[in-house]
């Protein structure tokens, strides 16, 4: 190919012809910047060495200027000239040369740009020194030799003489103070309020006025909010626009043109993104009035509410719950149950951000990549630097330098987003030195959650710009969550459950929970939203999935009779008492289920994922072992919405997200969220839900009622399942005795029932089949004995304490 490009025929070929010479111009455009950068680097190194050498010569000459040696004629001549030119400033000049040369030599090339400002400050200081020496003398004394040598020389004397002529001695001092201050601000590139802010806060705290002002401001905000709680619900109207996407943004600019976003329905202004490279630290302002629960106002004054206050969390008209014996009209929980949000700290230190910016650019320059930082976004735990590359540079070069950039920044890890969706830039996500947490309360009170139309909307946390992110489970319609131990997976699952409980009454939502760990979801035992007790025995999980499949078929039959296609259409046509609630099946650890009943669980999950969306049945499946044996290809194909917390390896990240990235998360709630309608995941800092918050919410819900398992009886109950014949009903008494015999004896077999009860094989086999249908014994596994799925303590709850069959 290279030979054909150098032939005369190719060089004279007309433009636009199909010749091998066509790819040559891009190759030339790539080599020119490389040569330019090499020459620039060489020039900086040369200047650095030269300045250091000159500074050492002048310093040595100054130290030996009093000797009578005849050598060093050039140095002594230069020093004498500097004494006449700048006076005592001659001692400063060698150190300035050494500092500049050293910075250039070690690679701080951008320091060369500030030489003009440093020179101006140098002249101002020697002129100011000269004015202080001769300020009380006559103007003619400014240029005496003694004053020139011990003052500011001809340079400082001339400037001070000119200012003294124009504005006098006092005015000259004022001008010098102003000019020196301007020069320092220009060098440090920090606004004056940022420099005076710490002094002002110190004085306010020392005098005690700062705390009093903050307290008065908070009380004023509470009083204003107290006067407007009743008007907030009337301002919200049902949305008439199309249904939203799964992932909602709070900023006007979308991350992806293909992602459909919702606009808030409130009149409150949207959250503004942080100013890029802003060194001004804004003073805290009173929070703007927003539609938030009235119960939160009571907590701000440390007063217990005497009557239940209905929070305004649900859009449009909230359903008031399920009137049952012992349960009054349901009241949605107030956000006052959650711990108050911690005060938001200031943004990343301005100096730290600018220093990191310089390090990133210098690192890229060392590897021959020309770039600039076009934008900076400050998030709760990370800061994203948007890098704009020069023409002709491959994006893959930046991706391959992630570890080098992390080492240069001394960061835990650096994730590269190449490119940022909707922007012609590459994102470098660097962990903050002082990360801030995101509480569940601040997300629940955010307008993005309060005004969301979906009943299954839940909060995720805050993104890299600090905006609250929410998602709708009904639009997903199923969710797969994965994360290693300690990554925040269980906390994220609790945030999802808490969000659903804050938006729905027991008549609108039913939860089915499977908790093989026995400590994560068991906290929710006893809340009225449960359709079944929390399953902690993994061998009972297949029975629960079978019940969900039967419920799905039943709902489809109801939809067909009424001529509707989904749950929303059905509930719109029937009376309120006949409405069907949403079902959300939550599995805390899928790996345990797959190890015990893998094929059966996989089949049930796939059927529900494929068919249950229209019936309002949704799956939320979590695991800490995202291997292909747990998250199989069939499960991944049917569950497209996924959340990945920190992973141990890139292989695990590919298993859950089909791409790397989760292996570079920093943990503690840091997640990548990939909704069904997004091509790339979004990085979000998940909100934190403490155990105390969960207990407060559960106790509040328990006070309003108890769970009604008649909607979905327990897998231990005898009223579930379909009786295939009347024989089972006729054998109720014998069935109870058979169950007690099997549970107390620890084994289940047809021959044992035949011998004990003196019955035939058909009847004994029928009793064993009934036990399997009820979830009392496990399925037959070859020659192995059947597993007993219940304990002896459960017998009294099933049959009562009478009629105990003793073995």
PDB file of N, CA and C in Angstrom, residues 522-581:
ATOM      1  N   UNK A 522     -36.991  -9.559  56.709  1.00  0.00           N
ATOM      2  CA  UNK A 522     -37.846  -9.964  57.829  1.00  0.00           C
ATOM      3  C   UNK A 522     -38.287  -8.775  58.669  1.00  0.00           C
ATOM      4  N   UNK A 523     -37.625  -7.634  58.510  1.00  0.00           N
ATOM      5  CA  UNK A 523     -38.040  -6.437  59.247  1.00  0.00           C
ATOM      6  C   UNK A 523     -39.443  -5.997  58.863  1.00  0.00           C
ATOM      7  N   UNK A 524     -39.888  -6.345  57.651  1.00  0.00           N
ATOM      8  CA  UNK A 524     -41.201  -5.913  57.175  1.00  0.00           C
ATOM      9  C   UNK A 524     -42.310  -6.895  57.548  1.00  0.00           C
ATOM     10  N   UNK A 525     -42.008  -7.896  58.322  1.00  0.00           N
ATOM     11  CA  UNK A 525     -43.017  -8.869  58.733  1.00  0.00           C
ATOM     12  C   UNK A 525     -44.097  -8.181  59.555  1.00  0.00           C
ATOM     13  N   UNK A 526     -45.351  -8.359  59.149  1.00  0.00           N
ATOM     14  CA  UNK A 526     -46.479  -7.815  59.889  1.00  0.00           C
ATOM     15  C   UNK A 526     -47.071  -6.552  59.320  1.00  0.00           C
ATOM     16  N   UNK A 527     -46.504  -5.971  58.281  1.00  0.00           N
ATOM     17  CA  UNK A 527     -47.104  -4.766  57.700  1.00  0.00           C
ATOM     18  C   UNK A 527     -48.323  -5.158  56.873  1.00  0.00           C
ATOM     19  N   UNK A 528     -49.325  -4.298  56.771  1.00  0.00           N
ATOM     20  CA  UNK A 528     -50.565  -4.672  56.060  1.00  0.00           C
ATOM     21  C   UNK A 528     -50.398  -4.835  54.559  1.00  0.00           C
ATOM     22  N   UNK A 529     -49.275  -4.463  53.992  1.00  0.00           N
ATOM     23  CA  UNK A 529     -49.073  -4.592  52.547  1.00  0.00           C
ATOM     24  C   UNK A 529     -48.668  -5.999  52.132  1.00  0.00           C
ATOM     25  N   UNK A 530     -48.370  -6.871  53.078  1.00  0.00           N
ATOM     26  CA  UNK A 530     -47.911  -8.210  52.731  1.00  0.00           C
ATOM     27  C   UNK A 530     -49.074  -9.077  52.273  1.00  0.00           C
ATOM     28  N   UNK A 531     -48.873  -9.797  51.182  1.00  0.00           N
ATOM     29  CA  UNK A 531     -49.854 -10.775  50.713  1.00  0.00           C
ATOM     30  C   UNK A 531     -49.518 -12.169  51.197  1.00  0.00           C
ATOM     31  N   UNK A 532     -48.352 -12.345  51.764  1.00  0.00           N
ATOM     32  CA  UNK A 532     -47.907 -13.630  52.287  1.00  0.00           C
ATOM     33  C   UNK A 532     -46.832 -13.356  53.312  1.00  0.00           C
ATOM     34  N   UNK A 533     -46.672 -14.217  54.302  1.00  0.00           N
ATOM     35  CA  UNK A 533     -45.546 -14.023  55.220  1.00  0.00           C
ATOM     36  C   UNK A 533     -44.227 -14.014  54.465  1.00  0.00           C
ATOM     37  N   UNK A 534     -43.249 -13.340  55.023  1.00  0.00           N
ATOM     38  CA  UNK A 534     -41.933 -13.294  54.397  1.00  0.00           C
ATOM     39  C   UNK A 534     -41.354 -14.704  54.362  1.00  0.00           C
ATOM     40  N   UNK A 535     -41.026 -15.186  53.168  1.00  0.00           N
ATOM     41  CA  UNK A 535     -40.526 -16.542  52.994  1.00  0.00           C
ATOM     42  C   UNK A 535     -39.037 -16.553  53.308  1.00  0.00           C
ATOM     43  N   UNK A 536     -38.641 -17.318  54.315  1.00  0.00           N
ATOM     44  CA  UNK A 536     -37.232 -17.461  54.673  1.00  0.00           C
ATOM     45  C   UNK A 536     -36.690 -18.842  54.356  1.00  0.00           C
ATOM     46  N   UNK A 537     -37.566 -19.797  54.063  1.00  0.00           N
ATOM     47  CA  UNK A 537     -37.156 -21.146  53.671  1.00  0.00           C
ATOM     48  C   UNK A 537     -37.163 -21.220  52.150  1.00  0.00           C
ATOM     49  N   UNK A 538     -35.995 -21.393  51.560  1.00  0.00           N
ATOM     50  CA  UNK A 538     -35.902 -21.356  50.099  1.00  0.00           C
ATOM     51  C   UNK A 538     -36.685 -22.480  49.447  1.00  0.00           C
ATOM     52  N   UNK A 539     -36.958 -23.553  50.179  1.00  0.00           N
ATOM     53  CA  UNK A 539     -37.704 -24.666  49.595  1.00  0.00           C
ATOM     54  C   UNK A 539     -39.183 -24.342  49.421  1.00  0.00           C
ATOM     55  N   UNK A 540     -39.642 -23.269  50.069  1.00  0.00           N
ATOM     56  CA  UNK A 540     -41.029 -22.842  49.907  1.00  0.00           C
ATOM     57  C   UNK A 540     -41.194 -21.824  48.785  1.00  0.00           C
ATOM     58  N   UNK A 541     -40.078 -21.327  48.246  1.00  0.00           N
ATOM     59  CA  UNK A 541     -40.162 -20.314  47.194  1.00  0.00           C
ATOM     60  C   UNK A 541     -40.864 -20.806  45.938  1.00  0.00           C
ATOM     61  N   UNK A 542     -40.638 -22.043  45.466  1.00  0.00           N
ATOM     62  CA  UNK A 542     -41.372 -22.486  44.271  1.00  0.00           C
ATOM     63  C   UNK A 542     -42.879 -22.433  44.431  1.00  0.00           C
ATOM     64  N   UNK A 543     -43.379 -22.726  45.641  1.00  0.00           N
ATOM     65  CA  UNK A 543     -44.826 -22.657  45.864  1.00  0.00           C
ATOM     66  C   UNK A 543     -45.335 -21.232  45.729  1.00  0.00           C
ATOM     67  N   UNK A 544     -44.545 -20.264  46.202  1.00  0.00           N
ATOM     68  CA  UNK A 544     -44.970 -18.867  46.074  1.00  0.00           C
ATOM     69  C   UNK A 544     -45.012 -18.447  44.608  1.00  0.00           C
ATOM     70  N   UNK A 545     -44.027 -18.849  43.836  1.00  0.00           N
ATOM     71  CA  UNK A 545     -44.037 -18.506  42.411  1.00  0.00           C
ATOM     72  C   UNK A 545     -45.206 -19.179  41.690  1.00  0.00           C
ATOM     73  N   UNK A 546     -45.551 -20.395  42.103  1.00  0.00           N
ATOM     74  CA  UNK A 546     -46.712 -21.051  41.492  1.00  0.00           C
ATOM     75  C   UNK A 546     -47.991 -20.280  41.795  1.00  0.00           C
ATOM     76  N   UNK A 547     -48.100 -19.778  43.027  1.00  0.00           N
ATOM     77  CA  UNK A 547     -49.265 -18.974  43.374  1.00  0.00           C
ATOM     78  C   UNK A 547     -49.320 -17.703  42.533  1.00  0.00           C
ATOM     79  N   UNK A 548     -48.162 -17.095  42.308  1.00  0.00           N
ATOM     80  CA  UNK A 548     -48.126 -15.891  41.478  1.00  0.00           C
ATOM     81  C   UNK A 548     -48.538 -16.198  40.042  1.00  0.00           C
ATOM     82  N   UNK A 549     -48.122 -17.343  39.520  1.00  0.00           N
ATOM     83  CA  UNK A 549     -48.527 -17.722  38.163  1.00  0.00           C
ATOM     84  C   UNK A 549     -50.026 -17.968  38.085  1.00  0.00           C
ATOM     85  N   UNK A 550     -50.591 -18.615  39.117  1.00  0.00           N
ATOM     86  CA  UNK A 550     -52.044 -18.827  39.125  1.00  0.00           C
ATOM     87  C   UNK A 550     -52.791 -17.502  39.215  1.00  0.00           C
ATOM     88  N   UNK A 551     -52.261 -16.578  40.014  1.00  0.00           N
ATOM     89  CA  UNK A 551     -52.892 -15.260  40.109  1.00  0.00           C
ATOM     90  C   UNK A 551     -52.816 -14.531  38.772  1.00  0.00           C
ATOM     91  N   UNK A 552     -51.707 -14.683  38.069  1.00  0.00           N
ATOM     92  CA  UNK A 552     -51.575 -14.059  36.753  1.00  0.00           C
ATOM     93  C   UNK A 552     -52.631 -14.596  35.791  1.00  0.00           C
ATOM     94  N   UNK A 553     -52.831 -15.910  35.772  1.00  0.00           N
ATOM     95  CA  UNK A 553     -53.842 -16.496  34.893  1.00  0.00           C
ATOM     96  C   UNK A 553     -55.235 -16.025  35.282  1.00  0.00           C
ATOM     97  N   UNK A 554     -55.496 -15.930  36.581  1.00  0.00           N
ATOM     98  CA  UNK A 554     -56.811 -15.465  37.035  1.00  0.00           C
ATOM     99  C   UNK A 554     -57.070 -14.032  36.592  1.00  0.00           C
ATOM    100  N   UNK A 555     -56.065 -13.190  36.683  1.00  0.00           N
ATOM    101  CA  UNK A 555     -56.241 -11.794  36.268  1.00  0.00           C
ATOM    102  C   UNK A 555     -56.478 -11.689  34.769  1.00  0.00           C
ATOM    103  N   UNK A 556     -55.782 -12.481  33.987  1.00  0.00           N
ATOM    104  CA  UNK A 556     -56.017 -12.457  32.544  1.00  0.00           C
ATOM    105  C   UNK A 556     -57.440 -12.898  32.211  1.00  0.00           C
ATOM    106  N   UNK A 557     -57.964 -13.862  32.953  1.00  0.00           N
ATOM    107  CA  UNK A 557     -59.355 -14.279  32.733  1.00  0.00           C
ATOM    108  C   UNK A 557     -60.313 -13.130  33.034  1.00  0.00           C
ATOM    109  N   UNK A 558     -60.046 -12.392  34.096  1.00  0.00           N
ATOM    110  CA  UNK A 558     -60.900 -11.247  34.431  1.00  0.00           C
ATOM    111  C   UNK A 558     -60.793 -10.160  33.361  1.00  0.00           C
ATOM    112  N   UNK A 559     -59.593  -9.913  32.872  1.00  0.00           N
ATOM    113  CA  UNK A 559     -59.424  -8.905  31.825  1.00  0.00           C
ATOM    114  C   UNK A 559     -60.188  -9.297  30.562  1.00  0.00           C
ATOM    115  N   UNK A 560     -60.150 -10.580  30.218  1.00  0.00           N
ATOM    116  CA  UNK A 560     -60.833 -11.037  29.005  1.00  0.00           C
ATOM    117  C   UNK A 560     -62.343 -10.888  29.127  1.00  0.00           C
ATOM    118  N   UNK A 561     -62.892 -11.160  30.304  1.00  0.00           N
ATOM    119  CA  UNK A 561     -64.338 -11.027  30.489  1.00  0.00           C
ATOM    120  C   UNK A 561     -64.781  -9.571  30.386  1.00  0.00           C
ATOM    121  N   UNK A 562     -63.926  -8.652  30.839  1.00  0.00           N
ATOM    122  CA  UNK A 562     -64.296  -7.238  30.833  1.00  0.00           C
ATOM    123  C   UNK A 562     -63.824  -6.522  29.567  1.00  0.00           C
ATOM    124  N   UNK A 563     -63.020  -7.181  28.754  1.00  0.00           N
ATOM    125  CA  UNK A 563     -62.556  -6.572  27.516  1.00  0.00           C
ATOM    126  C   UNK A 563     -61.460  -5.549  27.699  1.00  0.00           C
ATOM    127  N   UNK A 564     -60.618  -5.712  28.700  1.00  0.00           N
ATOM    128  CA  UNK A 564     -59.498  -4.796  28.933  1.00  0.00           C
ATOM    129  C   UNK A 564     -58.184  -5.532  28.690  1.00  0.00           C
ATOM    130  N   UNK A 565     -57.115  -4.756  28.553  1.00  0.00           N
ATOM    131  CA  UNK A 565     -55.827  -5.344  28.203  1.00  0.00           C
ATOM    132  C   UNK A 565     -54.809  -5.286  29.335  1.00  0.00           C
ATOM    133  N   UNK A 566     -55.049  -4.446  30.339  1.00  0.00           N
ATOM    134  CA  UNK A 566     -54.070  -4.335  31.414  1.00  0.00           C
ATOM    135  C   UNK A 566     -54.775  -3.991  32.713  1.00  0.00           C
ATOM    136  N   UNK A 567     -53.974  -3.911  33.768  1.00  0.00           N
ATOM    137  CA  UNK A 567     -54.528  -3.673  35.101  1.00  0.00           C
ATOM    138  C   UNK A 567     -55.142  -2.292  35.214  1.00  0.00           C
ATOM    139  N   UNK A 568     -54.514  -1.281  34.625  1.00  0.00           N
ATOM    140  CA  UNK A 568     -55.048   0.076  34.724  1.00  0.00           C
ATOM    141  C   UNK A 568     -56.420   0.173  34.066  1.00  0.00           C
ATOM    142  N   UNK A 569     -56.565  -0.442  32.899  1.00  0.00           N
ATOM    143  CA  UNK A 569     -57.865  -0.417  32.235  1.00  0.00           C
ATOM    144  C   UNK A 569     -58.931  -1.164  32.994  1.00  0.00           C
ATOM    145  N   UNK A 570     -58.552  -2.254  33.637  1.00  0.00           N
ATOM    146  CA  UNK A 570     -59.530  -3.025  34.416  1.00  0.00           C
ATOM    147  C   UNK A 570     -59.988  -2.240  35.641  1.00  0.00           C
ATOM    148  N   UNK A 571     -59.052  -1.664  36.377  1.00  0.00           N
ATOM    149  CA  UNK A 571     -59.422  -0.916  37.582  1.00  0.00           C
ATOM    150  C   UNK A 571     -60.233   0.328  37.256  1.00  0.00           C
ATOM    151  N   UNK A 572     -60.074   0.861  36.047  1.00  0.00           N
ATOM    152  CA  UNK A 572     -60.850   2.043  35.667  1.00  0.00           C
ATOM    153  C   UNK A 572     -62.307   1.707  35.383  1.00  0.00           C
ATOM    154  N   UNK A 573     -62.615   0.439  35.115  1.00  0.00           N
ATOM    155  CA  UNK A 573     -63.977   0.056  34.749  1.00  0.00           C
ATOM    156  C   UNK A 573     -64.762  -0.581  35.889  1.00  0.00           C
ATOM    157  N   UNK A 574     -64.095  -0.983  36.945  1.00  0.00           N
ATOM    158  CA  UNK A 574     -64.784  -1.671  38.036  1.00  0.00           C
ATOM    159  C   UNK A 574     -64.919  -0.735  39.228  1.00  0.00           C
ATOM    160  N   UNK A 575     -65.724  -1.160  40.185  1.00  0.00           N
ATOM    161  CA  UNK A 575     -65.894  -0.392  41.407  1.00  0.00           C
ATOM    162  C   UNK A 575     -64.615  -0.446  42.240  1.00  0.00           C
ATOM    163  N   UNK A 576     -64.526   0.480  43.179  1.00  0.00           N
ATOM    164  CA  UNK A 576     -63.306   0.565  43.979  1.00  0.00           C
ATOM    165  C   UNK A 576     -63.064  -0.703  44.779  1.00  0.00           C
ATOM    166  N   UNK A 577     -64.120  -1.312  45.286  1.00  0.00           N
ATOM    167  CA  UNK A 577     -63.955  -2.521  46.091  1.00  0.00           C
ATOM    168  C   UNK A 577     -63.462  -3.701  45.270  1.00  0.00           C
ATOM    169  N   UNK A 578     -63.660  -3.676  43.953  1.00  0.00           N
ATOM    170  CA  UNK A 578     -63.262  -4.793  43.098  1.00  0.00           C
ATOM    171  C   UNK A 578     -61.925  -4.549  42.400  1.00  0.00           C
ATOM    172  N   UNK A 579     -61.278  -3.463  42.693  1.00  0.00           N
ATOM    173  CA  UNK A 579     -60.012  -3.179  42.031  1.00  0.00           C
ATOM    174  C   UNK A 579     -58.925  -4.150  42.485  1.00  0.00           C
ATOM    175  N   UNK A 580     -58.024  -4.432  41.575  1.00  0.00           N
ATOM    176  CA  UNK A 580     -56.950  -5.394  41.822  1.00  0.00           C
ATOM    177  C   UNK A 580     -55.674  -4.629  42.161  1.00  0.00           C
ATOM    178  N   UNK A 581     -54.973  -5.003  43.213  1.00  0.00           N
ATOM    179  CA  UNK A 581     -53.742  -4.282  43.572  1.00  0.00           C
ATOM    180  C   UNK A 581     -52.557  -4.752  42.735  1.00  0.00           C
TER     181      UNK A 581
END
